[in-house]
Amino acid sequence: MGNQVEKLTHLSYREVPTADPTGVDRDDGPRIGVSYIFSNDDEDMEPQPPPQGPDGGGFPDGGDGPPPPQPQPYDPRLHEVECSVFYRDECIYQKSFAPGSAVLTTYTPENLLNKCKPGDLVEFVSQAQYPHWAVYVGNFQVVHLHRLEVINSFLTDASQGRRGRVVNDLYRYKPLSPSAVVRNALAHVGAKERELSWRNSESFAAWCRYGKREFKIGGELRIGKQPYRLQIQLSAQRSHTLEFQSLEDLIMEKRRNDQIGRAAVLQELATHLHPAEPEEGDSNVARTTPPPGRPPAPNSEEEDGEAVAH
C-alpha cells in the first residue's frame, strides 16, 4: 500500500507534542503541522508459493518437499548489533555484550513472566525480525503497539513464540514511577491509526516509561544540527558512528539494524559507507551521516507501516 504523505511544517513550537513531567500526557490529539507516521511493527508475511521440484513441478512423492531446517538457538551476540546512543556527549542508551552483562539474556515467554513487574519494559526478539517492545502492566498482561493499534494482550500471546527479556536498563533516562508507566500504557489502549503518536512499539513503550517527548512523532524540531550519534561497535577496538537530527530517526535505524542482523550491518558498512577521515587521536572511530535513503525520513515507513499526515 502506497503512502500518502502531505509535507507540512510546524507552525510554532507549541504545536510539537510534549509530555507532562508527571508522566500524564496532556495532548488532546494529533497536532496540526506534525506528520504522523505509523508502523505495523510486525512484518506481514507474504503468502509463499507451493514448493517445487528442480524442474518446476511438484515433488515426485507429491509431498511438500524436504523438511524445513531446525531453527537455531537465538544468540544475541550473533544476531544483534552492539551499540551506544549519545545525545551530544551524554550516553542515553547502551546495548553491550561485555562479559557479565545479563541484560541481553533471553527467556521463553513462560519464564519471562516470572521476571516481570508492573512498569517493566519487555522486548521480544527473533532472528530477521524487528524487535517488539511492550509494557508489562501486571496480571500476566502487556500493553503494546501492534498493527497500528495499542492493545492489551497476555504476554505469552504478544510474544508470538519469540523469546523475550526485560530491558529497563537499555535507556539511561530517569524512569517514571511504575504506577505512572502502567497508567500511561493503559490510557492509550484502543488508540489506533490517526490517534497514534509513535512510529513503532519501541518508541511507544519507551515513552510510557520515561515520558519524554523525543519518543513521539515530531517530538523534536529538526533545525539542521545532528546532536544524536549512533555508535556501532565493529570490534573491541573499532566503532562506526552515524549522526541524526532526532532520536526518532535514530531509533528507526537502530531497529533496522537489528532486523537485518549483525553480519548484514557489518557488510553494509564495509561496502556502502565511506567514512570521513578520522580526526587526529580518534583513529578508531569513523563518523558519517546515514547514506542516502537511511534512516527513513519523517514521511516514510518502517515495517510495512503507513504514513499519514495531519
PDB file of C-alpha atoms in Angstrom, residues 52-303:
ATOM      1  CA  GLN A  52       8.521 -27.033  -6.458  1.00  0.00           C
ATOM      2  CA  GLY A  53      10.902 -29.676  -7.628  1.00  0.00           C
ATOM      3  CA  PRO A  54      14.055 -28.970  -9.675  1.00  0.00           C
ATOM      4  CA  ASP A  55      12.085 -28.977 -12.931  1.00  0.00           C
ATOM      5  CA  GLY A  56       9.485 -26.512 -11.675  1.00  0.00           C
ATOM      6  CA  GLY A  57       6.844 -29.153 -10.992  1.00  0.00           C
ATOM      7  CA  GLY A  58       5.792 -30.729  -7.730  1.00  0.00           C
ATOM      8  CA  PHE A  59       7.985 -33.140  -5.812  1.00  0.00           C
ATOM      9  CA  PRO A  60       7.804 -36.711  -7.121  1.00  0.00           C
ATOM     10  CA  ASP A  61       6.196 -38.114  -3.983  1.00  0.00           C
ATOM     11  CA  GLY A  62       3.513 -35.446  -4.017  1.00  0.00           C
ATOM     12  CA  GLY A  63       4.655 -34.195  -0.630  1.00  0.00           C
ATOM     13  CA  ASP A  64       5.693 -30.764   0.486  1.00  0.00           C
ATOM     14  CA  GLY A  65       9.376 -31.293  -0.130  1.00  0.00           C
ATOM     15  CA  PRO A  66      12.200 -31.756   2.325  1.00  0.00           C
ATOM     16  CA  PRO A  67      11.510 -30.923   5.968  1.00  0.00           C
ATOM     17  CA  PRO A  68      12.409 -27.376   6.970  1.00  0.00           C
ATOM     18  CA  PRO A  69      15.712 -26.902   8.782  1.00  0.00           C
ATOM     19  CA  GLN A  70      15.523 -26.841  12.546  1.00  0.00           C
ATOM     20  CA  PRO A  71      15.717 -23.311  13.977  1.00  0.00           C
ATOM     21  CA  GLN A  72      18.989 -22.443  15.656  1.00  0.00           C
ATOM     22  CA  PRO A  73      19.023 -21.204  19.261  1.00  0.00           C
ATOM     23  CA  TYR A  74      18.795 -17.429  19.390  1.00  0.00           C
ATOM     24  CA  ASP A  75      22.132 -15.844  20.283  1.00  0.00           C
ATOM     25  CA  PRO A  76      22.109 -12.037  20.692  1.00  0.00           C
ATOM     26  CA  ARG A  77      25.852 -11.885  20.077  1.00  0.00           C
ATOM     27  CA  LEU A  78      25.390 -13.362  16.620  1.00  0.00           C
ATOM     28  CA  HIS A  79      22.250 -11.559  15.512  1.00  0.00           C
ATOM     29  CA  GLU A  80      22.206  -8.188  17.288  1.00  0.00           C
ATOM     30  CA  VAL A  81      24.332  -5.088  16.900  1.00  0.00           C
ATOM     31  CA  GLU A  82      26.280  -3.838  19.913  1.00  0.00           C
ATOM     32  CA  CYS A  83      25.775  -0.084  20.020  1.00  0.00           C
ATOM     33  CA  SER A  84      25.511   3.085  22.087  1.00  0.00           C
ATOM     34  CA  VAL A  85      23.415   6.218  21.586  1.00  0.00           C
ATOM     35  CA  PHE A  86      24.651   9.677  22.529  1.00  0.00           C
ATOM     36  CA  TYR A  87      22.873  12.994  22.790  1.00  0.00           C
ATOM     37  CA  ARG A  88      25.757  15.375  22.354  1.00  0.00           C
ATOM     38  CA  ASP A  89      28.227  13.954  24.919  1.00  0.00           C
ATOM     39  CA  GLU A  90      25.713  12.123  27.110  1.00  0.00           C
ATOM     40  CA  CYS A  91      25.176   8.385  26.641  1.00  0.00           C
ATOM     41  CA  ILE A  92      21.406   7.799  26.709  1.00  0.00           C
ATOM     42  CA  TYR A  93      21.292   4.159  25.534  1.00  0.00           C
ATOM     43  CA  GLN A  94      23.723   1.261  25.528  1.00  0.00           C
ATOM     44  CA  LYS A  95      23.500  -2.322  24.356  1.00  0.00           C
ATOM     45  CA  SER A  96      26.683  -4.073  25.435  1.00  0.00           C
ATOM     46  CA  PHE A  97      27.988  -7.608  25.057  1.00  0.00           C
ATOM     47  CA  ALA A  98      30.588  -7.052  27.766  1.00  0.00           C
ATOM     48  CA  PRO A  99      31.363 -10.076  29.963  1.00  0.00           C
ATOM     49  CA  GLY A 100      28.996 -10.308  32.895  1.00  0.00           C
ATOM     50  CA  SER A 101      26.230  -8.327  31.201  1.00  0.00           C
ATOM     51  CA  ALA A 102      22.941 -10.153  31.720  1.00  0.00           C
ATOM     52  CA  VAL A 103      20.610  -7.565  30.200  1.00  0.00           C
ATOM     53  CA  LEU A 104      20.567  -9.322  26.803  1.00  0.00           C
ATOM     54  CA  THR A 105      19.785 -12.798  28.146  1.00  0.00           C
ATOM     55  CA  THR A 106      16.511 -14.031  26.656  1.00  0.00           C
ATOM     56  CA  TYR A 107      13.849 -16.316  28.133  1.00  0.00           C
ATOM     57  CA  THR A 108      10.839 -18.222  26.937  1.00  0.00           C
ATOM     58  CA  PRO A 109       7.594 -16.262  27.423  1.00  0.00           C
ATOM     59  CA  GLU A 110       6.570 -18.522  30.287  1.00  0.00           C
ATOM     60  CA  ASN A 111       9.857 -17.999  32.159  1.00  0.00           C
ATOM     61  CA  LEU A 112       9.849 -14.280  31.362  1.00  0.00           C
ATOM     62  CA  LEU A 113       6.594 -13.853  33.282  1.00  0.00           C
ATOM     63  CA  ASN A 114       8.440 -14.769  36.486  1.00  0.00           C
ATOM     64  CA  LYS A 115      10.847 -11.856  35.968  1.00  0.00           C
ATOM     65  CA  CYS A 116       8.381  -9.091  35.109  1.00  0.00           C
ATOM     66  CA  LYS A 117       6.987  -6.439  37.438  1.00  0.00           C
ATOM     67  CA  PRO A 118       4.371  -3.800  36.558  1.00  0.00           C
ATOM     68  CA  GLY A 119       6.031  -0.923  34.705  1.00  0.00           C
ATOM     69  CA  ASP A 120       8.800  -3.066  33.198  1.00  0.00           C
ATOM     70  CA  LEU A 121       9.708  -2.775  29.526  1.00  0.00           C
ATOM     71  CA  VAL A 122       9.770  -6.093  27.685  1.00  0.00           C
ATOM     72  CA  GLU A 123      11.444  -6.794  24.346  1.00  0.00           C
ATOM     73  CA  PHE A 124      10.669  -9.837  22.179  1.00  0.00           C
ATOM     74  CA  VAL A 125      13.400 -10.790  19.726  1.00  0.00           C
ATOM     75  CA  SER A 126      13.892 -13.235  16.890  1.00  0.00           C
ATOM     76  CA  GLN A 127      16.300 -13.546  14.019  1.00  0.00           C
ATOM     77  CA  ALA A 128      15.442 -11.432  10.946  1.00  0.00           C
ATOM     78  CA  GLN A 129      12.518  -9.677  12.685  1.00  0.00           C
ATOM     79  CA  TYR A 130      12.091  -6.229  14.118  1.00  0.00           C
ATOM     80  CA  PRO A 131      12.287  -6.352  17.935  1.00  0.00           C
ATOM     81  CA  HIS A 132       8.873  -5.894  19.517  1.00  0.00           C
ATOM     82  CA  TRP A 133       8.520  -3.872  22.732  1.00  0.00           C
ATOM     83  CA  ALA A 134       5.729  -3.919  25.308  1.00  0.00           C
ATOM     84  CA  VAL A 135       4.910  -2.551  28.761  1.00  0.00           C
ATOM     85  CA  TYR A 136       4.150  -5.121  31.440  1.00  0.00           C
ATOM     86  CA  VAL A 137       1.077  -3.954  33.369  1.00  0.00           C
ATOM     87  CA  GLY A 138       0.564  -6.926  35.709  1.00  0.00           C
ATOM     88  CA  ASN A 139      -1.769  -9.951  35.748  1.00  0.00           C
ATOM     89  CA  PHE A 140       0.321 -11.643  33.017  1.00  0.00           C
ATOM     90  CA  GLN A 141      -0.579  -8.839  30.571  1.00  0.00           C
ATOM     91  CA  VAL A 142       1.262  -6.276  28.466  1.00  0.00           C
ATOM     92  CA  VAL A 143       0.224  -3.176  26.530  1.00  0.00           C
ATOM     93  CA  HIS A 144       1.919  -2.715  23.176  1.00  0.00           C
ATOM     94  CA  LEU A 145       1.644  -1.057  19.771  1.00  0.00           C
ATOM     95  CA  HIS A 146       0.721  -3.773  17.302  1.00  0.00           C
ATOM     96  CA  ARG A 147      -0.500  -3.351  13.730  1.00  0.00           C
ATOM     97  CA  LEU A 148      -1.375   0.325  14.056  1.00  0.00           C
ATOM     98  CA  GLU A 149      -3.222  -0.093  17.361  1.00  0.00           C
ATOM     99  CA  VAL A 150      -2.321  -0.003  21.061  1.00  0.00           C
ATOM    100  CA  ILE A 151      -3.681  -3.219  22.526  1.00  0.00           C
ATOM    101  CA  ASN A 152      -3.742  -5.132  25.807  1.00  0.00           C
ATOM    102  CA  SER A 153      -2.611  -8.755  25.452  1.00  0.00           C
ATOM    103  CA  PHE A 154      -1.395 -11.621  27.540  1.00  0.00           C
ATOM    104  CA  LEU A 155       2.402 -11.608  27.455  1.00  0.00           C
ATOM    105  CA  THR A 156       2.507 -15.106  26.011  1.00  0.00           C
ATOM    106  CA  ASP A 157       0.241 -14.017  23.144  1.00  0.00           C
ATOM    107  CA  ALA A 158       2.179 -10.812  22.463  1.00  0.00           C
ATOM    108  CA  SER A 159       5.417 -12.784  22.199  1.00  0.00           C
ATOM    109  CA  GLN A 160       4.145 -14.760  19.182  1.00  0.00           C
ATOM    110  CA  GLY A 161       6.527 -17.521  20.207  1.00  0.00           C
ATOM    111  CA  ARG A 162       9.582 -15.285  20.380  1.00  0.00           C
ATOM    112  CA  ARG A 163      11.977 -15.190  23.299  1.00  0.00           C
ATOM    113  CA  GLY A 164      11.984 -12.072  25.431  1.00  0.00           C
ATOM    114  CA  ARG A 165      13.753 -10.096  28.130  1.00  0.00           C
ATOM    115  CA  VAL A 166      13.262  -7.162  30.472  1.00  0.00           C
ATOM    116  CA  VAL A 167      15.039  -4.098  29.033  1.00  0.00           C
ATOM    117  CA  ASN A 168      14.620  -1.430  31.703  1.00  0.00           C
ATOM    118  CA  ASP A 169      18.339  -0.649  31.664  1.00  0.00           C
ATOM    119  CA  LEU A 170      18.974  -0.054  27.953  1.00  0.00           C
ATOM    120  CA  TYR A 171      17.824   3.574  28.001  1.00  0.00           C
ATOM    121  CA  ARG A 172      19.503   5.678  30.662  1.00  0.00           C
ATOM    122  CA  TYR A 173      16.772   8.231  31.198  1.00  0.00           C
ATOM    123  CA  LYS A 174      15.253   8.515  34.664  1.00  0.00           C
ATOM    124  CA  PRO A 175      12.086   6.374  34.652  1.00  0.00           C
ATOM    125  CA  LEU A 176       8.683   7.426  35.921  1.00  0.00           C
ATOM    126  CA  SER A 177       7.165   5.552  38.826  1.00  0.00           C
ATOM    127  CA  PRO A 178       5.829   2.063  37.978  1.00  0.00           C
ATOM    128  CA  SER A 179       2.263   3.254  38.543  1.00  0.00           C
ATOM    129  CA  ALA A 180       2.770   6.173  36.126  1.00  0.00           C
ATOM    130  CA  VAL A 181       4.248   3.841  33.499  1.00  0.00           C
ATOM    131  CA  VAL A 182       1.277   1.496  33.759  1.00  0.00           C
ATOM    132  CA  ARG A 183      -1.135   4.434  33.690  1.00  0.00           C
ATOM    133  CA  ASN A 184       0.499   5.839  30.543  1.00  0.00           C
ATOM    134  CA  ALA A 185       0.193   2.481  28.800  1.00  0.00           C
ATOM    135  CA  LEU A 186      -3.383   1.683  29.804  1.00  0.00           C
ATOM    136  CA  ALA A 187      -4.587   5.195  28.960  1.00  0.00           C
ATOM    137  CA  HIS A 188      -3.796   4.589  25.278  1.00  0.00           C
ATOM    138  CA  VAL A 189      -5.320   1.123  24.853  1.00  0.00           C
ATOM    139  CA  GLY A 190      -7.566   1.271  21.800  1.00  0.00           C
ATOM    140  CA  ALA A 191      -5.729   4.166  20.169  1.00  0.00           C
ATOM    141  CA  LYS A 192      -5.083   3.451  16.525  1.00  0.00           C
ATOM    142  CA  GLU A 193      -4.042   4.953  13.210  1.00  0.00           C
ATOM    143  CA  ARG A 194      -4.610   8.730  13.305  1.00  0.00           C
ATOM    144  CA  GLU A 195      -4.725   8.749  17.098  1.00  0.00           C
ATOM    145  CA  LEU A 196      -1.189   7.387  17.404  1.00  0.00           C
ATOM    146  CA  SER A 197       1.880   9.489  18.132  1.00  0.00           C
ATOM    147  CA  TRP A 198       4.567   6.793  17.858  1.00  0.00           C
ATOM    148  CA  ARG A 199       6.303   5.199  14.938  1.00  0.00           C
ATOM    149  CA  ASN A 200       6.883   1.752  16.429  1.00  0.00           C
ATOM    150  CA  SER A 201       6.460  -0.421  19.505  1.00  0.00           C
ATOM    151  CA  GLU A 202       9.806   0.632  20.993  1.00  0.00           C
ATOM    152  CA  SER A 203       9.017   4.339  20.864  1.00  0.00           C
ATOM    153  CA  PHE A 204       5.601   3.774  22.455  1.00  0.00           C
ATOM    154  CA  ALA A 205       6.912   1.575  25.271  1.00  0.00           C
ATOM    155  CA  ALA A 206       9.852   3.886  25.979  1.00  0.00           C
ATOM    156  CA  TRP A 207       7.561   6.919  26.081  1.00  0.00           C
ATOM    157  CA  CYS A 208       5.322   5.158  28.606  1.00  0.00           C
ATOM    158  CA  ARG A 209       8.306   4.525  30.902  1.00  0.00           C
ATOM    159  CA  TYR A 210      10.213   7.796  30.536  1.00  0.00           C
ATOM    160  CA  GLY A 211       7.551  10.302  29.446  1.00  0.00           C
ATOM    161  CA  LYS A 212       9.918  12.081  27.063  1.00  0.00           C
ATOM    162  CA  ARG A 213       8.533  13.832  24.004  1.00  0.00           C
ATOM    163  CA  GLU A 214      11.577  12.781  21.957  1.00  0.00           C
ATOM    164  CA  PHE A 215       9.993   9.335  21.531  1.00  0.00           C
ATOM    165  CA  LYS A 216       6.930  10.853  19.852  1.00  0.00           C
ATOM    166  CA  ILE A 217       6.490  11.612  16.175  1.00  0.00           C
ATOM    167  CA  GLY A 218       7.511  15.215  15.620  1.00  0.00           C
ATOM    168  CA  GLY A 219       8.668  15.489  19.216  1.00  0.00           C
ATOM    169  CA  GLU A 220      11.783  17.420  18.202  1.00  0.00           C
ATOM    170  CA  LEU A 221      12.366  20.255  15.784  1.00  0.00           C
ATOM    171  CA  ARG A 222      14.888  19.443  13.076  1.00  0.00           C
ATOM    172  CA  ILE A 223      16.955  22.598  12.725  1.00  0.00           C
ATOM    173  CA  GLY A 224      19.897  21.312  10.726  1.00  0.00           C
ATOM    174  CA  LYS A 225      22.075  20.130  13.585  1.00  0.00           C
ATOM    175  CA  GLN A 226      22.665  16.446  14.279  1.00  0.00           C
ATOM    176  CA  PRO A 227      23.003  16.106  18.051  1.00  0.00           C
ATOM    177  CA  TYR A 228      22.332  12.342  18.179  1.00  0.00           C
ATOM    178  CA  ARG A 229      25.003   9.757  17.459  1.00  0.00           C
ATOM    179  CA  LEU A 230      24.569   6.006  16.987  1.00  0.00           C
ATOM    180  CA  GLN A 231      27.912   4.364  17.702  1.00  0.00           C
ATOM    181  CA  ILE A 232      28.060   0.849  16.255  1.00  0.00           C
ATOM    182  CA  GLN A 233      30.734  -1.384  17.769  1.00  0.00           C
ATOM    183  CA  LEU A 234      32.570  -3.194  14.992  1.00  0.00           C
ATOM    184  CA  SER A 235      35.122  -4.906  17.228  1.00  0.00           C
ATOM    185  CA  ALA A 236      36.689  -4.453  20.633  1.00  0.00           C
ATOM    186  CA  GLN A 237      38.802  -1.567  19.302  1.00  0.00           C
ATOM    187  CA  ARG A 238      36.810  -0.179  16.379  1.00  0.00           C
ATOM    188  CA  SER A 239      33.432   1.548  16.060  1.00  0.00           C
ATOM    189  CA  HIS A 240      31.479   3.438  13.432  1.00  0.00           C
ATOM    190  CA  THR A 241      29.253   6.426  14.212  1.00  0.00           C
ATOM    191  CA  LEU A 242      26.162   7.659  12.398  1.00  0.00           C
ATOM    192  CA  GLU A 243      24.698  11.093  13.143  1.00  0.00           C
ATOM    193  CA  PHE A 244      20.995  12.026  13.296  1.00  0.00           C
ATOM    194  CA  GLN A 245      18.827  15.073  13.782  1.00  0.00           C
ATOM    195  CA  SER A 246      16.334  13.325  16.077  1.00  0.00           C
ATOM    196  CA  LEU A 247      16.051  10.368  18.416  1.00  0.00           C
ATOM    197  CA  GLU A 248      13.050   9.253  16.374  1.00  0.00           C
ATOM    198  CA  ASP A 249      15.177   8.792  13.241  1.00  0.00           C
ATOM    199  CA  LEU A 250      17.967   7.116  15.194  1.00  0.00           C
ATOM    200  CA  ILE A 251      15.602   4.529  16.703  1.00  0.00           C
ATOM    201  CA  MET A 252      14.349   3.653  13.219  1.00  0.00           C
ATOM    202  CA  GLU A 253      17.920   2.969  12.077  1.00  0.00           C
ATOM    203  CA  LYS A 254      18.789   1.018  15.218  1.00  0.00           C
ATOM    204  CA  ARG A 255      15.745  -1.202  14.785  1.00  0.00           C
ATOM    205  CA  ARG A 256      16.505  -1.750  11.115  1.00  0.00           C
ATOM    206  CA  ASN A 257      19.989  -2.921  12.080  1.00  0.00           C
ATOM    207  CA  ASP A 258      18.563  -5.484  14.488  1.00  0.00           C
ATOM    208  CA  GLN A 259      16.132  -6.678  11.823  1.00  0.00           C
ATOM    209  CA  ILE A 260      18.751  -7.290   9.126  1.00  0.00           C
ATOM    210  CA  GLY A 261      21.263  -8.709  11.628  1.00  0.00           C
ATOM    211  CA  ARG A 262      24.819  -8.061  12.687  1.00  0.00           C
ATOM    212  CA  ALA A 263      26.509  -9.722   9.694  1.00  0.00           C
ATOM    213  CA  ALA A 264      24.455  -7.705   7.191  1.00  0.00           C
ATOM    214  CA  VAL A 265      25.161  -4.445   9.039  1.00  0.00           C
ATOM    215  CA  LEU A 266      28.911  -5.059   9.028  1.00  0.00           C
ATOM    216  CA  GLN A 267      28.814  -5.980   5.338  1.00  0.00           C
ATOM    217  CA  GLU A 268      26.772  -2.889   4.543  1.00  0.00           C
ATOM    218  CA  LEU A 269      29.211  -0.628   6.360  1.00  0.00           C
ATOM    219  CA  ALA A 270      32.154  -2.214   4.589  1.00  0.00           C
ATOM    220  CA  THR A 271      30.521  -1.983   1.151  1.00  0.00           C
ATOM    221  CA  HIS A 272      28.484   1.205   1.062  1.00  0.00           C
ATOM    222  CA  LEU A 273      29.759   3.606   3.675  1.00  0.00           C
ATOM    223  CA  HIS A 274      32.818   5.707   3.100  1.00  0.00           C
ATOM    224  CA  PRO A 275      33.766   7.191   6.472  1.00  0.00           C
ATOM    225  CA  ALA A 276      35.385  10.568   6.615  1.00  0.00           C
ATOM    226  CA  GLU A 277      38.999  10.743   7.591  1.00  0.00           C
ATOM    227  CA  PRO A 278      39.187  10.381  11.395  1.00  0.00           C
ATOM    228  CA  GLU A 279      40.476  13.264  13.398  1.00  0.00           C
ATOM    229  CA  GLU A 280      43.892  13.032  14.936  1.00  0.00           C
ATOM    230  CA  GLY A 281      43.779  10.987  18.118  1.00  0.00           C
ATOM    231  CA  ASP A 282      40.440   9.418  17.083  1.00  0.00           C
ATOM    232  CA  SER A 283      41.693   6.744  14.735  1.00  0.00           C
ATOM    233  CA  ASN A 284      39.337   4.019  15.933  1.00  0.00           C
ATOM    234  CA  VAL A 285      36.084   5.896  15.362  1.00  0.00           C
ATOM    235  CA  ALA A 286      34.662   6.627  11.904  1.00  0.00           C
ATOM    236  CA  ARG A 287      31.821   9.130  11.551  1.00  0.00           C
ATOM    237  CA  THR A 288      29.324   9.574   8.747  1.00  0.00           C
ATOM    238  CA  THR A 289      25.809  10.696   8.214  1.00  0.00           C
ATOM    239  CA  PRO A 290      23.427   7.907   7.103  1.00  0.00           C
ATOM    240  CA  PRO A 291      23.761   7.009   3.400  1.00  0.00           C
ATOM    241  CA  PRO A 292      21.019   8.133   1.015  1.00  0.00           C
ATOM    242  CA  GLY A 293      17.742   6.500   1.880  1.00  0.00           C
ATOM    243  CA  ARG A 294      18.599   5.875   5.549  1.00  0.00           C
ATOM    244  CA  PRO A 295      17.192   6.296   8.062  1.00  0.00           C
ATOM    245  CA  PRO A 296      13.578   6.528   6.936  1.00  0.00           C
ATOM    246  CA  ALA A 297      12.685  10.170   6.624  1.00  0.00           C
ATOM    247  CA  PRO A 298       9.841  11.611   8.682  1.00  0.00           C
ATOM    248  CA  ASN A 299       7.441  10.881   5.839  1.00  0.00           C
ATOM    249  CA  SER A 300       8.483   7.301   5.157  1.00  0.00           C
ATOM    250  CA  GLU A 301       7.562   3.926   6.589  1.00  0.00           C
ATOM    251  CA  GLU A 302       9.012   1.144   8.697  1.00  0.00           C
ATOM    252  CA  GLU A 303       7.885  -2.461   8.937  1.00  0.00           C
TER     253      GLU A 303
END
